[in-house]
Short mmCIF file of N, CA, C and O in Angstrom, two decimals:
data_model
loop_
_atom_site.label_atom_id
_atom_site.label_comp_id
_atom_site.label_asym_id
_atom_site.label_seq_id
_atom_site.Cartn_x
_atom_site.Cartn_y
_atom_site.Cartn_z
N MET J 159 -5.80 -4.56 -12.03
CA MET J 159 -5.80 -3.14 -11.75
C MET J 159 -4.34 -2.65 -11.81
O MET J 159 -3.44 -3.36 -11.41
N THR J 160 -4.18 -1.44 -12.25
CA THR J 160 -2.84 -0.82 -12.26
C THR J 160 -2.79 0.31 -11.23
O THR J 160 -3.84 0.77 -10.71
N ILE J 161 -1.59 0.81 -10.98
CA ILE J 161 -1.43 1.92 -10.09
C ILE J 161 -2.17 3.12 -10.66
O ILE J 161 -2.83 3.89 -9.91
N GLY J 162 -2.11 3.30 -11.96
CA GLY J 162 -2.85 4.39 -12.61
C GLY J 162 -4.36 4.31 -12.39
O GLY J 162 -5.00 5.32 -12.14
N ASP J 163 -4.89 3.10 -12.39
CA ASP J 163 -6.31 2.92 -12.13
C ASP J 163 -6.63 3.37 -10.68
O ASP J 163 -7.63 4.01 -10.42
N MET J 164 -5.72 3.03 -9.77
CA MET J 164 -5.92 3.40 -8.38
C MET J 164 -5.92 4.92 -8.20
O MET J 164 -6.72 5.46 -7.43
N VAL J 165 -5.01 5.59 -8.93
CA VAL J 165 -4.98 7.05 -8.85
C VAL J 165 -6.32 7.64 -9.26
O VAL J 165 -6.87 8.54 -8.58
N LYS J 166 -6.93 7.12 -10.32
CA LYS J 166 -8.22 7.59 -10.77
C LYS J 166 -9.32 7.29 -9.75
O LYS J 166 -10.14 8.15 -9.42
N ILE J 167 -9.33 6.07 -9.25
CA ILE J 167 -10.38 5.67 -8.30
C ILE J 167 -10.36 6.47 -7.04
O ILE J 167 -11.37 6.85 -6.49
N LEU J 168 -9.13 6.75 -6.55
CA LEU J 168 -8.97 7.45 -5.29
C LEU J 168 -8.85 8.96 -5.42
O LEU J 168 -8.67 9.67 -4.45
N HIS J 169 -8.97 9.47 -6.67
CA HIS J 169 -8.77 10.88 -6.94
C HIS J 169 -7.46 11.33 -6.28
O HIS J 169 -7.41 12.33 -5.55
N ALA J 170 -6.43 10.53 -6.49
CA ALA J 170 -5.17 10.71 -5.79
C ALA J 170 -4.19 11.54 -6.59
O ALA J 170 -4.37 11.81 -7.80
N LYS J 171 -3.16 11.99 -5.90
CA LYS J 171 -2.08 12.75 -6.50
C LYS J 171 -0.84 11.88 -6.46
O LYS J 171 -0.53 11.28 -5.44
N VAL J 172 -0.14 11.78 -7.58
CA VAL J 172 1.10 11.00 -7.65
C VAL J 172 2.24 11.87 -7.12
O VAL J 172 2.50 12.96 -7.64
N LEU J 173 2.88 11.36 -6.07
CA LEU J 173 4.00 12.07 -5.48
C LEU J 173 5.36 11.54 -6.00
O LEU J 173 6.32 12.29 -6.02
N GLN J 174 5.36 10.33 -6.42
CA GLN J 174 6.59 9.66 -6.86
C GLN J 174 6.22 8.51 -7.76
O GLN J 174 5.34 7.74 -7.49
N GLY J 175 6.92 8.35 -8.89
CA GLY J 175 6.73 7.19 -9.72
C GLY J 175 5.73 7.33 -10.85
O GLY J 175 5.04 6.40 -11.18
N GLU J 176 5.65 8.53 -11.45
CA GLU J 176 4.78 8.70 -12.61
C GLU J 176 5.00 7.66 -13.68
O GLU J 176 4.11 7.26 -14.41
N ASP J 177 6.26 7.19 -13.78
CA ASP J 177 6.63 6.21 -14.80
C ASP J 177 6.18 4.82 -14.44
O ASP J 177 6.39 3.88 -15.21
N ARG J 178 5.59 4.61 -13.29
CA ARG J 178 5.16 3.29 -12.83
C ARG J 178 3.66 3.10 -12.78
O ARG J 178 3.16 2.14 -12.23
N LEU J 179 2.92 3.97 -13.40
CA LEU J 179 1.46 3.93 -13.32
C LEU J 179 0.86 2.74 -14.05
O LEU J 179 -0.25 2.33 -13.79
N ASP J 180 1.63 2.12 -14.97
CA ASP J 180 1.13 0.94 -15.67
C ASP J 180 1.41 -0.34 -14.90
O ASP J 180 1.05 -1.44 -15.38
N THR J 181 2.06 -0.25 -13.77
CA THR J 181 2.41 -1.45 -12.97
C THR J 181 1.14 -2.12 -12.45
O THR J 181 0.30 -1.45 -11.79
N PRO J 182 0.97 -3.41 -12.67
CA PRO J 182 -0.21 -4.10 -12.15
C PRO J 182 -0.07 -4.38 -10.66
O PRO J 182 1.05 -4.62 -10.17
N VAL J 183 -1.17 -4.35 -9.97
CA VAL J 183 -1.25 -4.73 -8.55
C VAL J 183 -2.36 -5.71 -8.40
O VAL J 183 -3.37 -5.68 -9.12
N PHE J 184 -2.20 -6.64 -7.48
CA PHE J 184 -3.17 -7.71 -7.36
C PHE J 184 -3.85 -7.74 -5.99
O PHE J 184 -4.97 -8.26 -5.89
N THR J 185 -3.20 -7.20 -4.96
CA THR J 185 -3.78 -7.19 -3.62
C THR J 185 -3.41 -5.93 -2.93
O THR J 185 -2.52 -5.18 -3.37
N ALA J 186 -4.09 -5.65 -1.82
CA ALA J 186 -3.79 -4.46 -1.03
C ALA J 186 -3.83 -4.82 0.45
O ALA J 186 -4.49 -5.79 0.87
N CYS J 187 -3.12 -4.03 1.21
CA CYS J 187 -3.11 -4.17 2.67
C CYS J 187 -3.26 -2.74 3.23
O CYS J 187 -2.67 -1.80 2.70
N CYS J 188 -3.98 -2.61 4.31
CA CYS J 188 -4.18 -1.35 4.97
C CYS J 188 -3.77 -1.50 6.41
O CYS J 188 -4.39 -2.27 7.16
N SER J 189 -2.75 -0.77 6.82
CA SER J 189 -2.30 -0.87 8.22
C SER J 189 -1.38 0.30 8.55
O SER J 189 -0.65 0.78 7.69
N ASP J 190 -1.40 0.69 9.82
CA ASP J 190 -0.43 1.60 10.32
C ASP J 190 0.56 0.88 11.23
O ASP J 190 1.48 1.46 11.79
N LEU J 191 0.40 -0.43 11.35
CA LEU J 191 1.25 -1.27 12.17
C LEU J 191 2.13 -2.11 11.26
O LEU J 191 1.68 -3.07 10.64
N MET J 192 3.38 -1.70 11.09
CA MET J 192 4.26 -2.31 10.13
C MET J 192 4.56 -3.78 10.45
O MET J 192 4.81 -4.57 9.54
N SER J 193 4.47 -4.17 11.71
CA SER J 193 4.67 -5.59 12.03
C SER J 193 3.57 -6.45 11.44
O SER J 193 3.82 -7.56 10.98
N ASP J 194 2.34 -5.93 11.38
CA ASP J 194 1.24 -6.67 10.70
C ASP J 194 1.51 -6.76 9.22
O ASP J 194 1.27 -7.80 8.60
N VAL J 195 1.99 -5.70 8.64
CA VAL J 195 2.30 -5.71 7.20
C VAL J 195 3.36 -6.78 6.91
O VAL J 195 3.20 -7.57 6.00
N LEU J 196 4.42 -6.81 7.73
CA LEU J 196 5.46 -7.80 7.54
C LEU J 196 4.93 -9.23 7.69
O LEU J 196 5.38 -10.12 7.03
N ALA J 197 3.96 -9.42 8.55
CA ALA J 197 3.42 -10.74 8.81
C ALA J 197 2.47 -11.23 7.74
O ALA J 197 2.38 -12.45 7.49
N PHE J 198 1.77 -10.33 7.03
CA PHE J 198 0.68 -10.78 6.16
C PHE J 198 0.80 -10.41 4.69
O PHE J 198 -0.05 -10.80 3.91
N VAL J 199 1.78 -9.66 4.30
CA VAL J 199 1.81 -9.12 2.94
C VAL J 199 2.71 -9.89 2.04
O VAL J 199 3.71 -10.44 2.47
N ASN J 200 2.35 -9.95 0.73
CA ASN J 200 3.20 -10.54 -0.29
C ASN J 200 3.53 -9.49 -1.34
O ASN J 200 3.04 -8.37 -1.31
N GLU J 201 4.31 -9.88 -2.31
CA GLU J 201 4.71 -8.87 -3.32
C GLU J 201 3.56 -8.52 -4.27
O GLU J 201 2.54 -9.18 -4.27
N LYS J 202 3.80 -7.50 -5.04
CA LYS J 202 2.79 -6.90 -5.94
C LYS J 202 1.59 -6.39 -5.17
O LYS J 202 0.46 -6.40 -5.64
N THR J 203 1.87 -5.98 -3.94
CA THR J 203 0.81 -5.47 -3.08
C THR J 203 0.96 -3.97 -2.87
O THR J 203 2.03 -3.41 -2.98
N VAL J 204 -0.15 -3.35 -2.62
CA VAL J 204 -0.22 -1.94 -2.32
C VAL J 204 -0.40 -1.82 -0.78
O VAL J 204 -1.18 -2.54 -0.20
N LEU J 205 0.30 -0.86 -0.21
CA LEU J 205 0.10 -0.57 1.22
C LEU J 205 -0.60 0.76 1.35
O LEU J 205 -0.12 1.77 0.81
N ILE J 206 -1.73 0.74 2.04
CA ILE J 206 -2.49 1.95 2.31
C ILE J 206 -2.23 2.25 3.80
O ILE J 206 -2.47 1.41 4.67
N THR J 207 -1.76 3.46 4.09
CA THR J 207 -1.40 3.78 5.46
C THR J 207 -1.54 5.29 5.72
O THR J 207 -1.59 6.06 4.75
N GLY J 208 -1.58 5.66 6.95
CA GLY J 208 -1.54 7.03 7.35
C GLY J 208 -0.19 7.44 7.94
O GLY J 208 0.06 8.58 8.24
N LEU J 209 0.70 6.45 8.05
CA LEU J 209 2.05 6.74 8.58
C LEU J 209 2.94 7.33 7.49
O LEU J 209 2.93 6.83 6.38
N THR J 210 3.72 8.29 7.85
CA THR J 210 4.65 8.90 6.87
C THR J 210 6.09 8.87 7.41
O THR J 210 6.85 9.77 7.14
N ASN J 211 6.44 7.81 8.13
CA ASN J 211 7.81 7.72 8.66
C ASN J 211 8.66 6.78 7.83
O ASN J 211 8.14 6.01 7.00
N PRO J 212 9.97 6.76 8.07
CA PRO J 212 10.89 5.92 7.28
C PRO J 212 10.60 4.43 7.35
O PRO J 212 10.94 3.67 6.46
N HIS J 213 9.94 3.99 8.43
CA HIS J 213 9.64 2.54 8.58
C HIS J 213 8.74 2.04 7.47
O HIS J 213 8.80 0.89 7.08
N VAL J 214 7.89 2.91 6.99
CA VAL J 214 6.96 2.52 5.90
C VAL J 214 7.76 2.13 4.65
O VAL J 214 7.50 1.11 4.03
N VAL J 215 8.72 2.95 4.31
CA VAL J 215 9.54 2.70 3.08
C VAL J 215 10.42 1.47 3.31
O VAL J 215 10.58 0.67 2.39
N ARG J 216 10.99 1.32 4.48
CA ARG J 216 11.79 0.13 4.78
C ARG J 216 10.96 -1.13 4.66
O ARG J 216 11.42 -2.14 4.13
N THR J 217 9.77 -1.11 5.20
CA THR J 217 8.88 -2.25 5.12
C THR J 217 8.52 -2.56 3.68
O THR J 217 8.56 -3.71 3.25
N ALA J 218 8.21 -1.53 2.91
CA ALA J 218 7.90 -1.73 1.50
C ALA J 218 9.08 -2.34 0.74
O ALA J 218 8.88 -3.23 -0.09
N ASP J 219 10.29 -1.94 1.08
CA ASP J 219 11.47 -2.48 0.43
C ASP J 219 11.64 -3.96 0.79
O ASP J 219 11.92 -4.80 -0.09
N MET J 220 11.47 -4.30 2.05
CA MET J 220 11.64 -5.69 2.47
C MET J 220 10.67 -6.64 1.79
O MET J 220 10.96 -7.79 1.55
N LEU J 221 9.47 -6.12 1.47
CA LEU J 221 8.44 -6.97 0.89
C LEU J 221 8.24 -6.79 -0.62
O LEU J 221 7.34 -7.38 -1.18
N ASP J 222 9.09 -6.00 -1.22
CA ASP J 222 8.97 -5.74 -2.65
C ASP J 222 7.58 -5.22 -3.04
O ASP J 222 6.98 -5.64 -4.02
N LEU J 223 7.08 -4.28 -2.20
CA LEU J 223 5.79 -3.67 -2.56
C LEU J 223 5.92 -2.81 -3.76
O LEU J 223 7.03 -2.38 -4.14
N LYS J 224 4.84 -2.49 -4.42
CA LYS J 224 4.84 -1.76 -5.65
C LYS J 224 4.39 -0.29 -5.48
O LYS J 224 4.75 0.57 -6.28
N CYS J 225 3.59 -0.04 -4.45
CA CYS J 225 3.01 1.27 -4.31
C CYS J 225 2.65 1.55 -2.85
O CYS J 225 2.13 0.66 -2.14
N LEU J 226 2.89 2.77 -2.42
CA LEU J 226 2.44 3.26 -1.13
C LEU J 226 1.32 4.28 -1.34
O LEU J 226 1.48 5.16 -2.20
N VAL J 227 0.23 4.09 -0.66
CA VAL J 227 -0.87 5.06 -0.69
C VAL J 227 -0.98 5.71 0.66
O VAL J 227 -1.26 5.01 1.68
N PHE J 228 -0.78 6.99 0.72
CA PHE J 228 -0.92 7.73 1.99
C PHE J 228 -2.34 8.32 2.04
O PHE J 228 -2.75 9.08 1.16
N ALA J 229 -3.06 7.91 3.09
CA ALA J 229 -4.45 8.34 3.29
C ALA J 229 -4.51 9.70 3.98
O ALA J 229 -3.53 10.18 4.53
N ARG J 230 -5.69 10.25 3.99
CA ARG J 230 -6.01 11.49 4.67
C ARG J 230 -5.15 12.67 4.20
O ARG J 230 -4.86 13.59 4.96
N GLY J 231 -4.71 12.61 2.95
CA GLY J 231 -3.96 13.70 2.36
C GLY J 231 -2.54 13.84 2.91
O GLY J 231 -1.89 14.88 2.67
N LYS J 232 -2.06 12.82 3.58
CA LYS J 232 -0.72 12.89 4.15
C LYS J 232 0.32 12.90 3.05
O LYS J 232 0.19 12.21 2.03
N ILE J 233 1.36 13.71 3.26
CA ILE J 233 2.44 13.77 2.30
C ILE J 233 3.76 13.54 3.09
O ILE J 233 4.06 14.31 4.03
N PRO J 234 4.52 12.50 2.69
CA PRO J 234 5.77 12.23 3.40
C PRO J 234 6.83 13.27 3.05
O PRO J 234 6.71 14.01 2.08
N SER J 235 7.86 13.30 3.88
CA SER J 235 8.97 14.22 3.68
C SER J 235 9.74 13.90 2.40
O SER J 235 9.62 12.82 1.85
N ASP J 236 10.52 14.86 1.94
CA ASP J 236 11.34 14.65 0.73
C ASP J 236 12.31 13.48 0.91
O ASP J 236 12.58 12.75 -0.05
N ASP J 237 12.83 13.28 2.12
CA ASP J 237 13.73 12.16 2.39
C ASP J 237 13.05 10.83 2.12
O ASP J 237 13.63 9.93 1.51
N ILE J 238 11.80 10.71 2.55
CA ILE J 238 11.07 9.46 2.35
C ILE J 238 10.75 9.28 0.86
O ILE J 238 10.87 8.16 0.34
N LEU J 239 10.41 10.36 0.18
CA LEU J 239 10.17 10.24 -1.26
C LEU J 239 11.45 9.86 -2.03
O LEU J 239 11.37 9.07 -2.96
N GLU J 240 12.57 10.37 -1.58
CA GLU J 240 13.83 9.97 -2.22
C GLU J 240 14.14 8.50 -2.00
O GLU J 240 14.56 7.80 -2.91
N GLN J 241 13.90 8.02 -0.77
CA GLN J 241 14.09 6.58 -0.49
C GLN J 241 13.16 5.75 -1.38
O GLN J 241 13.58 4.69 -1.89
N ALA J 242 11.92 6.20 -1.52
CA ALA J 242 10.96 5.47 -2.37
C ALA J 242 11.42 5.42 -3.81
O ALA J 242 11.31 4.40 -4.47
N GLU J 243 11.97 6.54 -4.30
CA GLU J 243 12.49 6.56 -5.66
C GLU J 243 13.64 5.58 -5.83
O GLU J 243 13.70 4.84 -6.81
N GLU J 244 14.54 5.54 -4.87
CA GLU J 244 15.68 4.61 -4.91
C GLU J 244 15.20 3.16 -4.98
O GLU J 244 15.84 2.29 -5.56
N GLN J 245 14.07 2.89 -4.33
CA GLN J 245 13.54 1.52 -4.27
C GLN J 245 12.55 1.22 -5.40
O GLN J 245 12.00 0.13 -5.48
N GLY J 246 12.28 2.15 -6.27
CA GLY J 246 11.37 1.93 -7.38
C GLY J 246 9.91 1.88 -6.99
O GLY J 246 9.09 1.27 -7.68
N LEU J 247 9.56 2.57 -5.90
CA LEU J 247 8.17 2.60 -5.45
C LEU J 247 7.40 3.74 -6.06
O LEU J 247 7.92 4.87 -6.16
N ALA J 248 6.14 3.50 -6.40
CA ALA J 248 5.21 4.57 -6.70
C ALA J 248 4.65 5.03 -5.37
O ALA J 248 4.41 4.21 -4.46
N VAL J 249 4.41 6.33 -5.22
CA VAL J 249 3.87 6.89 -4.00
C VAL J 249 2.74 7.82 -4.39
O VAL J 249 2.93 8.76 -5.20
N ILE J 250 1.56 7.57 -3.82
CA ILE J 250 0.43 8.47 -4.09
C ILE J 250 -0.20 8.88 -2.77
O ILE J 250 -0.02 8.25 -1.74
N THR J 251 -0.95 10.00 -2.81
CA THR J 251 -1.69 10.44 -1.63
C THR J 251 -3.12 10.70 -2.07
O THR J 251 -3.39 11.15 -3.18
N THR J 252 -4.03 10.38 -1.15
CA THR J 252 -5.44 10.63 -1.38
C THR J 252 -6.04 11.32 -0.17
O THR J 252 -5.61 11.12 0.95
N ARG J 253 -7.02 12.14 -0.40
CA ARG J 253 -7.67 12.81 0.73
C ARG J 253 -8.67 11.87 1.44
O ARG J 253 -9.15 12.20 2.52
N GLU J 254 -8.92 10.71 0.85
CA GLU J 254 -9.82 9.76 1.44
C GLU J 254 -9.22 9.22 2.74
O GLU J 254 -8.00 9.12 2.86
N THR J 255 -10.08 8.79 3.65
CA THR J 255 -9.58 8.06 4.81
C THR J 255 -9.13 6.68 4.33
O THR J 255 -9.48 6.22 3.25
N ALA J 256 -8.37 6.03 5.18
CA ALA J 256 -7.88 4.68 4.82
C ALA J 256 -9.09 3.74 4.60
O ALA J 256 -9.11 2.96 3.66
N PHE J 257 -10.10 3.85 5.45
CA PHE J 257 -11.26 3.01 5.33
C PHE J 257 -11.97 3.22 3.98
O PHE J 257 -12.31 2.27 3.29
N THR J 258 -12.16 4.48 3.61
CA THR J 258 -12.86 4.77 2.37
C THR J 258 -12.01 4.35 1.18
O THR J 258 -12.52 3.80 0.19
N ALA J 259 -10.69 4.61 1.25
CA ALA J 259 -9.80 4.20 0.16
C ALA J 259 -9.91 2.70 -0.07
O ALA J 259 -10.01 2.22 -1.20
N CYS J 260 -9.90 1.93 1.03
CA CYS J 260 -10.00 0.48 0.90
C CYS J 260 -11.34 0.09 0.28
O CYS J 260 -11.38 -0.77 -0.60
N GLY J 261 -12.39 0.72 0.72
CA GLY J 261 -13.72 0.42 0.16
C GLY J 261 -13.81 0.72 -1.33
O GLY J 261 -14.36 -0.09 -2.11
N LEU J 262 -13.28 1.84 -1.74
CA LEU J 262 -13.32 2.21 -3.16
C LEU J 262 -12.51 1.24 -4.00
O LEU J 262 -12.95 0.84 -5.06
N LEU J 263 -11.33 0.85 -3.51
CA LEU J 263 -10.50 -0.09 -4.26
C LEU J 263 -11.12 -1.48 -4.28
O LEU J 263 -11.09 -2.17 -5.31
N TYR J 264 -11.75 -1.90 -3.17
CA TYR J 264 -12.42 -3.18 -3.13
C TYR J 264 -13.60 -3.19 -4.11
O TYR J 264 -13.78 -4.15 -4.88
N GLU J 265 -14.38 -2.13 -4.12
CA GLU J 265 -15.53 -2.00 -5.01
C GLU J 265 -15.08 -2.09 -6.49
O GLU J 265 -15.78 -2.61 -7.33
N ALA J 266 -13.84 -1.64 -6.75
CA ALA J 266 -13.34 -1.64 -8.11
C ALA J 266 -12.62 -2.98 -8.47
O ALA J 266 -12.14 -3.12 -9.58
N GLY J 267 -12.61 -3.90 -7.54
CA GLY J 267 -12.07 -5.22 -7.83
C GLY J 267 -10.76 -5.61 -7.16
O GLY J 267 -10.33 -6.77 -7.25
N LEU J 268 -10.09 -4.71 -6.46
CA LEU J 268 -8.84 -5.05 -5.76
C LEU J 268 -9.21 -5.77 -4.46
O LEU J 268 -10.12 -5.36 -3.76
N ARG J 269 -8.51 -6.82 -4.18
CA ARG J 269 -8.79 -7.60 -2.99
C ARG J 269 -7.67 -7.53 -2.00
O ARG J 269 -6.56 -7.13 -2.30
N GLY J 270 -8.00 -7.95 -0.77
CA GLY J 270 -6.98 -7.97 0.30
C GLY J 270 -6.05 -9.13 0.14
O GLY J 270 -6.25 -10.09 -0.61
N VAL J 271 -5.00 -9.06 0.90
CA VAL J 271 -4.00 -10.11 0.93
C VAL J 271 -4.63 -11.38 1.57
O VAL J 271 -5.19 -11.27 2.66
N PRO J 272 -4.59 -12.54 0.91
CA PRO J 272 -5.15 -13.72 1.50
C PRO J 272 -4.34 -14.15 2.73
O PRO J 272 -3.12 -14.14 2.69
N ILE J 273 -5.02 -14.46 3.79
CA ILE J 273 -4.36 -14.90 5.05
C ILE J 273 -4.72 -16.37 5.29
O ILE J 273 -5.89 -16.73 5.27
N GLU J 274 -3.70 -17.12 5.52
CA GLU J 274 -3.92 -18.52 5.88
C GLU J 274 -3.94 -18.67 7.41
O GLU J 274 -2.92 -18.34 8.05
N TRP J 275 -5.05 -19.06 7.88
CA TRP J 275 -5.19 -19.26 9.34
C TRP J 275 -4.72 -20.64 9.72
O TRP J 275 -4.95 -21.61 8.97
N PRO J 276 -4.12 -20.80 10.89
CA PRO J 276 -3.72 -22.15 11.30
C PRO J 276 -4.96 -23.02 11.52
O PRO J 276 -6.03 -22.53 11.88
N GLN J 277 -4.80 -24.30 11.29
CA GLN J 277 -5.90 -25.22 11.51
C GLN J 277 -6.23 -25.31 12.99
O GLN J 277 -5.34 -25.42 13.83
N GLU J 278 -7.51 -25.25 13.26
CA GLU J 278 -7.93 -25.42 14.66
C GLU J 278 -8.02 -26.90 14.98
O GLU J 278 -8.50 -27.67 14.17
N GLU J 279 -7.54 -27.20 16.14
CA GLU J 279 -7.63 -28.61 16.55
C GLU J 279 -9.06 -28.95 17.01
O GLU J 279 -9.68 -28.17 17.69
N GLU J 280 -9.52 -30.10 16.56
CA GLU J 280 -10.88 -30.52 16.98
C GLU J 280 -10.79 -31.12 18.37
O GLU J 280 -9.84 -31.78 18.73
N GLU J 281 -11.82 -30.85 19.14
CA GLU J 281 -11.85 -31.37 20.51
C GLU J 281 -12.41 -32.77 20.55
O GLU J 281 -13.13 -33.23 19.81
#
């Protein structure tokens, strides 16, 4: 799936990164808790969130994310969009809730970030 495919699936608006719509993505993560994103995400991932603060862009930079999807029609400030441009991020917004956006993307074949759970000790 590409970022452009996601735009179509989510009926989204591209806020930043029109030139990156051909970028492939392989997994997605949905969270408003950036510590969870830092713990579980890998690169070439899309972050779906309702947060529009600078921490989202910093987290995306640390993890080499490819795209930010803002749910519920949220639009980040111009400062955040400028930071995203500097980092080479595509930024889109959808009127869908985060839950619905995840469901639509999952239905279209995008999967979540695989999580390795620690081995449970046998009693």
